[in-house]
Coordinates of C-alpha atoms in Angstrom, one line a residue:
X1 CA 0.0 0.0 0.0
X2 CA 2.8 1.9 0.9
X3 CA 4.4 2.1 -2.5
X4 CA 1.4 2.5 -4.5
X5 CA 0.7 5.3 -2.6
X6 CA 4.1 6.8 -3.1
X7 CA 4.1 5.6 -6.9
X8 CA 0.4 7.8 -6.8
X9 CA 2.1 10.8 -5.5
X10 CA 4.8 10.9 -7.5
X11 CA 2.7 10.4 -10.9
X12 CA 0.4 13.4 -9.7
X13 CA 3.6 15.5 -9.0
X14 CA 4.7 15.1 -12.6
X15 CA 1.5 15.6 -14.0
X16 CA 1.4 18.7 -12.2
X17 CA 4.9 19.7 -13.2
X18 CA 4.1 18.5 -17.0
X19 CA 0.6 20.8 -16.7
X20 CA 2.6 23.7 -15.3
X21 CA 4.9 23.6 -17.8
X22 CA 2.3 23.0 -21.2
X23 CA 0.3 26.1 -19.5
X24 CA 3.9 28.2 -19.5
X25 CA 4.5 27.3 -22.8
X26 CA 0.8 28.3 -24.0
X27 CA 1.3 31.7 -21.8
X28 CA 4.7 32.6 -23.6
X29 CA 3.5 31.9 -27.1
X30 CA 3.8 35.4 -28.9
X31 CA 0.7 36.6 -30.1
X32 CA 0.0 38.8 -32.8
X33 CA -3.3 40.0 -34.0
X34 CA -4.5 41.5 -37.2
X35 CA -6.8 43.7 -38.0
X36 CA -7.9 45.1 -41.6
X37 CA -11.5 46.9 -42.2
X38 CA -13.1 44.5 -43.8
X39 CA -12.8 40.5 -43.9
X40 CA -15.1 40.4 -47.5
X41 CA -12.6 42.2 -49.3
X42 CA -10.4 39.9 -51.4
X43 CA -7.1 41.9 -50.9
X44 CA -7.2 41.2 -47.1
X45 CA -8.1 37.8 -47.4
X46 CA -5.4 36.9 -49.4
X47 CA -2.8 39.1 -46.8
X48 CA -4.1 36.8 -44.0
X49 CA -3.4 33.7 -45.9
X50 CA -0.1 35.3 -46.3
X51 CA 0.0 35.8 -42.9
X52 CA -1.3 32.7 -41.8
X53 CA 1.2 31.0 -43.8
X54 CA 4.1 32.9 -41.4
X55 CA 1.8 31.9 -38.1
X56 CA 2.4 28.5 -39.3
X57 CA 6.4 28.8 -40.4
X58 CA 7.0 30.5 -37.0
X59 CA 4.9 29.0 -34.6
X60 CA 2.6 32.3 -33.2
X61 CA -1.3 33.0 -32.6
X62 CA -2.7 35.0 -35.5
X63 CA -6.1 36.6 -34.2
X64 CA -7.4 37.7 -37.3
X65 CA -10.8 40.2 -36.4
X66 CA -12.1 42.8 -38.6
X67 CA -12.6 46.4 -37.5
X68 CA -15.2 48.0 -39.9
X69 CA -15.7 51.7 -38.1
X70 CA -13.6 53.1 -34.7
X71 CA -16.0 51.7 -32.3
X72 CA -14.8 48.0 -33.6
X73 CA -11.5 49.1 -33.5
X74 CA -11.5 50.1 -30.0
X75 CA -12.9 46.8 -29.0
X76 CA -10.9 44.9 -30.8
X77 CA -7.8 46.5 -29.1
X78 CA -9.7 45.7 -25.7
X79 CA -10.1 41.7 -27.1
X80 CA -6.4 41.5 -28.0
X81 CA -5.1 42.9 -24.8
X82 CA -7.6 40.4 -23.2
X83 CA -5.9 37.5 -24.9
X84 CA -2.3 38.9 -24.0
X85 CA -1.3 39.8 -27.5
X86 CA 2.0 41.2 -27.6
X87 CA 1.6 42.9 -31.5
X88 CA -0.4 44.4 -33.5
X89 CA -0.9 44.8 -37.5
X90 CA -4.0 47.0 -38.7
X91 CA -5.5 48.2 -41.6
X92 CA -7.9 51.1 -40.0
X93 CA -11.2 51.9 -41.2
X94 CA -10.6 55.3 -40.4
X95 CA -7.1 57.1 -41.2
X96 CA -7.3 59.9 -38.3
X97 CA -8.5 57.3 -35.5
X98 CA -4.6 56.7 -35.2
X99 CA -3.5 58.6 -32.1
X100 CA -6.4 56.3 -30.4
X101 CA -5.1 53.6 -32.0
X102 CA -1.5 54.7 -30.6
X103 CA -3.0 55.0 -26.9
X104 CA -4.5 51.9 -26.9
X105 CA -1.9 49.5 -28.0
X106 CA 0.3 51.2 -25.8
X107 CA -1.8 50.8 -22.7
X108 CA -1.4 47.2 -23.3
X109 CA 1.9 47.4 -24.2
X110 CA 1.3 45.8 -27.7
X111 CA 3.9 46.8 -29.8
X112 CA 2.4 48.5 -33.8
X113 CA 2.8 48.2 -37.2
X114 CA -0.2 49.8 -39.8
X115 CA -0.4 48.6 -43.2
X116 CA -2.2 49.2 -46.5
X117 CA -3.6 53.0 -45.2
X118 CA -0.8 54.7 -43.1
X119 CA -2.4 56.3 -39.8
X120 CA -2.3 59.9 -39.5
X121 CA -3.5 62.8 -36.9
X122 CA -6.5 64.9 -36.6
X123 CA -5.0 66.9 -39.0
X124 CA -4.1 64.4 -41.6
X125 CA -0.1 64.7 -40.5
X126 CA 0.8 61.1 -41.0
X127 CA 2.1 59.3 -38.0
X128 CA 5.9 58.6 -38.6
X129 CA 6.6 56.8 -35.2
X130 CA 4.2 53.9 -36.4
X131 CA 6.0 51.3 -38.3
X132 CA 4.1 51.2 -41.8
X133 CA 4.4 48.9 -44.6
X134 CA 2.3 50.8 -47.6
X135 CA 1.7 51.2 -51.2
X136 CA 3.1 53.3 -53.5
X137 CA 0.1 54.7 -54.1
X138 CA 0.8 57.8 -56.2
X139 CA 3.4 55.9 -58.5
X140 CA 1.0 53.1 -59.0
X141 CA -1.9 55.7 -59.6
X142 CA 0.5 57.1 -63.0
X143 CA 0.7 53.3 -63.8
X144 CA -2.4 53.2 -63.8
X145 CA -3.1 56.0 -66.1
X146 CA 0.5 55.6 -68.6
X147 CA -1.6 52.1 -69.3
X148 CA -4.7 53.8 -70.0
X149 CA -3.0 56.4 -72.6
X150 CA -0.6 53.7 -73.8
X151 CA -3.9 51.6 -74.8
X152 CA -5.7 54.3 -76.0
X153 CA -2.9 55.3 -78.8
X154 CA -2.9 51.4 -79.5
X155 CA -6.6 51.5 -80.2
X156 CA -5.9 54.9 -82.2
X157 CA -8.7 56.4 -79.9
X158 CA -9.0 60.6 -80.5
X159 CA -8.8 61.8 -76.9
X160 CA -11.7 64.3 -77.8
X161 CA -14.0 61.4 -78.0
X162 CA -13.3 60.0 -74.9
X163 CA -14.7 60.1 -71.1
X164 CA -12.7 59.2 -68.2
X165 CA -14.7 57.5 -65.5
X166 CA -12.6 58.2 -62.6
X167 CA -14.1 56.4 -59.2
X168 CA -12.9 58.7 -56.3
X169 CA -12.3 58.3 -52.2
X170 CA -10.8 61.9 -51.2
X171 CA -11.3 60.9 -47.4
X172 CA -8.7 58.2 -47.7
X173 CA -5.0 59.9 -48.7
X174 CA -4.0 56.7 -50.2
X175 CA -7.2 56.0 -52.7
X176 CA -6.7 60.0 -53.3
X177 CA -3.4 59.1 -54.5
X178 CA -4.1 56.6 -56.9
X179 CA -6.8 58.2 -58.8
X180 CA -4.5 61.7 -58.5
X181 CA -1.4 59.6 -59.8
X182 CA -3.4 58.4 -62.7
X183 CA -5.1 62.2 -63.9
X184 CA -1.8 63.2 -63.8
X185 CA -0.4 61.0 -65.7
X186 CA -3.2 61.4 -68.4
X187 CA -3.7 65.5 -68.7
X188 CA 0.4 65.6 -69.2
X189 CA -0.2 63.3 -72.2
X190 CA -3.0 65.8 -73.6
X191 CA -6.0 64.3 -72.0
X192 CA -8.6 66.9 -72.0
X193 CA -9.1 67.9 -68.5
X194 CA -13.0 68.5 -69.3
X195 CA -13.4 64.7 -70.0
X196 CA -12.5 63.8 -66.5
X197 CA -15.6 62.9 -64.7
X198 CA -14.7 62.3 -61.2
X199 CA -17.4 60.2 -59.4
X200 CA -17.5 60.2 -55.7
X201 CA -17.7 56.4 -54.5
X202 CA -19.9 57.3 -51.5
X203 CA -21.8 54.3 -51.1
X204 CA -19.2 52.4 -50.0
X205 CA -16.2 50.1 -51.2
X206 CA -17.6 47.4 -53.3
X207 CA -18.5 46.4 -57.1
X208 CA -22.7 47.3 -56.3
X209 CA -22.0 50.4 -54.8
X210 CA -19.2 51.7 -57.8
X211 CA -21.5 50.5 -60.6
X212 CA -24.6 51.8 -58.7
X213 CA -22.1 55.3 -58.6
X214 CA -20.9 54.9 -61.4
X215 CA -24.2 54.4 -63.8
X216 CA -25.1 58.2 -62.7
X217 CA -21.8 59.5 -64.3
X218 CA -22.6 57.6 -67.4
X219 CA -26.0 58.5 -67.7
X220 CA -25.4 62.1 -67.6
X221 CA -22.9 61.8 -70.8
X222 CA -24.8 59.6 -72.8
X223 CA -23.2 61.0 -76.4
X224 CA -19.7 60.0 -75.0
X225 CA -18.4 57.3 -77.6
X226 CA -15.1 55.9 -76.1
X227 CA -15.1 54.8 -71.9
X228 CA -11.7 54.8 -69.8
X229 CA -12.3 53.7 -66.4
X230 CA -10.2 53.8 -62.9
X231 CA -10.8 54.1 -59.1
X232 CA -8.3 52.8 -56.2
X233 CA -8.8 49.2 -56.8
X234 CA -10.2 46.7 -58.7
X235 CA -13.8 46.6 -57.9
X236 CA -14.4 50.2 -58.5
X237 CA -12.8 49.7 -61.9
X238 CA -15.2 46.6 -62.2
X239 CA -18.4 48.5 -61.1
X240 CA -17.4 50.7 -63.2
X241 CA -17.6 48.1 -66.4
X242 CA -20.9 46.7 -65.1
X243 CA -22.2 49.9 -65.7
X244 CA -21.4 50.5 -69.5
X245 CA -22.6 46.9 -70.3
X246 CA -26.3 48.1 -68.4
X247 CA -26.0 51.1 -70.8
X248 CA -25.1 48.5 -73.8
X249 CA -21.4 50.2 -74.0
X250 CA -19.4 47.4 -76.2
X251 CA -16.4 46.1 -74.5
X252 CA -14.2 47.4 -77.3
X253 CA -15.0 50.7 -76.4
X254 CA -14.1 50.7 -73.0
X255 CA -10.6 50.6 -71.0
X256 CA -10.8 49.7 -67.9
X257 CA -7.4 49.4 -65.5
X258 CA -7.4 48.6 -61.8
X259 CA -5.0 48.1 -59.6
X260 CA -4.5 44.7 -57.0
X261 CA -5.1 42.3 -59.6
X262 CA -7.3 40.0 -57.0
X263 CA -10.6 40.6 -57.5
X264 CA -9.7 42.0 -61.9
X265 CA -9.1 38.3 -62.6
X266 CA -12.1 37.3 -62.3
X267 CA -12.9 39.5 -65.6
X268 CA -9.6 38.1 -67.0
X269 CA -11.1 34.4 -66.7
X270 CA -14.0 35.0 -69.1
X271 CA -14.1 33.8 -72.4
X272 CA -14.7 37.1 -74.0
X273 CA -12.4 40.5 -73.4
X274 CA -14.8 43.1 -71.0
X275 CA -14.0 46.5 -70.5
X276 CA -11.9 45.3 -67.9
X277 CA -8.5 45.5 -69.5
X278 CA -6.0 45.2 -66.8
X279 CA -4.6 45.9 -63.1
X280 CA -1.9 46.4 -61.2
X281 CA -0.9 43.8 -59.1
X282 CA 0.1 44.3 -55.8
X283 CA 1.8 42.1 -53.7
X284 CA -0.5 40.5 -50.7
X285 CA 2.4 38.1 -49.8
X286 CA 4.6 41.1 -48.6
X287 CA 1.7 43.4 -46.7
X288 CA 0.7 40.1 -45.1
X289 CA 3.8 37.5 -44.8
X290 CA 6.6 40.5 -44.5
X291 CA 4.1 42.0 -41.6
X292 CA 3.4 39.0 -40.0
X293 CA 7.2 37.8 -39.9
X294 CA 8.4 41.4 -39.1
X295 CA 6.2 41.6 -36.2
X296 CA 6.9 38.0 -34.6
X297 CA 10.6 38.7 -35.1
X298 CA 10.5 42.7 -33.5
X299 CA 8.8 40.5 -30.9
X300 CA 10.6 37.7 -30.5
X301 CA 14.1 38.9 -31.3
X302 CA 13.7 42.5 -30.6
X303 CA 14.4 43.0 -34.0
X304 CA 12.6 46.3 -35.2
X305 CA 11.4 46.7 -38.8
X306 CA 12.6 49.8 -40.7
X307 CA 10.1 52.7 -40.2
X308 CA 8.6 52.9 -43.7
X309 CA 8.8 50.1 -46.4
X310 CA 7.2 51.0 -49.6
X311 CA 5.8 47.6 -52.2
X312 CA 5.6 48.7 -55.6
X313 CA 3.0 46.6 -58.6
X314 CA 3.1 45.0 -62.1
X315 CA 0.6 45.5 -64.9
X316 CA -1.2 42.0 -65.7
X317 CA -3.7 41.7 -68.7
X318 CA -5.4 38.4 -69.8
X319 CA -2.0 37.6 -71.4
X320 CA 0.3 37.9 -68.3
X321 CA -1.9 37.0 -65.1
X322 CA -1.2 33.7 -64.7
X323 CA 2.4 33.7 -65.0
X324 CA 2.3 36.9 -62.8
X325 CA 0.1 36.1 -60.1
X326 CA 1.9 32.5 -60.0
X327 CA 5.4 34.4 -58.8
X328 CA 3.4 36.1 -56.2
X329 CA 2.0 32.8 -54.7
X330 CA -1.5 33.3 -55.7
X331 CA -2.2 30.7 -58.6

């Protein structure tokens, strides 16, 4: 009886040293969480698989929530100090909430990184103390609109004839950027300034809304022959093209270039050519991999990321996207 009880003790000590030690492991597992503004969008779904992919390699928690207006945002923060996350990655809904955002990571001593939309002040000053990994967004807008006058000479088009769509988000600096990258390109090449008919996308941030914005712009130029078409990313570009084929627009009329490349493909795929004639192709694997694997290794290592990296993009047409998209990981 004697030994069995001592062979009972010393099993329940080493269960209890085993548990102790599983429960430190689990309590010193870095934890990272990241946040974009919303989960739908295809550009942030493929930078968590790119993150998830570096939660895997390295071994951390990715808590991936979605933060659609500053309220969510301020929860969220609240959830991941709750959890003991020790980082934070975030694509804000909301440029100026970032002196909030700021206080609030550092109350819970959650070290920062913003990505995609840099955060900035009250008075729109960005905030150079954040780490920030970013597009950019004002060279990729004059991609964006050197491909629209390049195609526009190939199709021997007279610029008199034609009407630039232009899908435009003022409140955000880096959709503002595009779309002014891309009229700048196009007036220096001759572009008739009067032909620019710059559409507000106030509905919101998806294909319905940009066609639904985009079929009042069209309906007030109805003797408008030839269509060029741009926003800040794909699906305002593709709204945009659901609107000329409502108004019976042929496809050959109409030049439509995005920029992502994630959610353009889709157009790409179809047997026929739409208006949709290309994108540029951002890289996902970098805004959600690099930030990922920055943030474990500032983290784990107390290695700090540089201050400001800046990903550039590559034009893809129904010719190029599957040997482009491939190199980025996303076939």
């Amino acid at each position: 009886m004697k030994k069995c009880l001592i062979v009972a003790v010393v099993v329940a000590i080493a269960l209890t040293i085993a548990g102790c030690t599983k429960g430190s492991e689990t309590d010193n597992k870095v934890k990272i969480g990241f946040l974009v503004k919303s989960k739908t969008e295809p550009w942030f779904q493929t930078e968590w698989k790119f993150a998830d992919e570096a939660a895997a390699k390295y071994g951390f928690d990715l808590i991936k929530l979605e933060v659609a207006d500053g309220t969510a945002v301020n929860k969220q923060l609240d959830v991941l100090g709750a959890q003991g996350a020790q980082g934070v990655i975030i694509c804000t809904p909301n440029q100026k909430l970032g002196p909030a955002i700021v206080k609030k990571a550092g109350e819970y001593n959650m070290k920062l990184m913003s990505v995609d939309d840099r955060l900035v002040d009250a008075d729109g000053n960005s905030l150079t103390d954040v780490h920030h990994l970013g597009i950019s967004a004002h060279e990729i807008g004059k991609m964006v609109g050197q491909t629209l006058v390049d195609e526009m000479q190939k199709r021997g088009w007279k610029m008199e004839e034609v009407g630039a769509l232009a899908l435009t988000i003022d409140s955000l600096e880096t959709a503002k950027q595009r779309t002014d990258g891309a009229i700048e390109v196009l007036t220096a090449n001759g572009f008739p300034k009067a032909n620019i008919y710059t559409t507000p996308w106030k509905a919101g941030y998806d294909i319905g809304t940009a066609l639904a914005d985009s079929r009042v712009t069209l309906t007030q130029h109805p003797n408008v022959k030839y269509w060029i078409a741009f926003a800040s990313n794909d699906d305002g570009v593709l709204g945009a093209v659901r609107a000329t084929e409502e108004k019976q627009i042929p496809a050959s009329n109409v030049i439509g270039v995005g920029i992502n490349g994630t959610s353009g493909v889709d157009d790409f795929k179809k047997a026929s050519p739409t208006g949709f004639f290309a994108s540029i192709l951002l890289s996902p694997k970098k805004h959600g991999y690099g930030t990922a694997e920055a943030m474990y290794k500032w983290i784990k290592d107390g290695v700090e990321p540089p201050k400001e990296t800046w990903t550039s993009g590559i034009l893809i047409t129904r010719e190029n996207y599957k040997e482009e998209m491939k190199k980025e990981g996303l076939d």
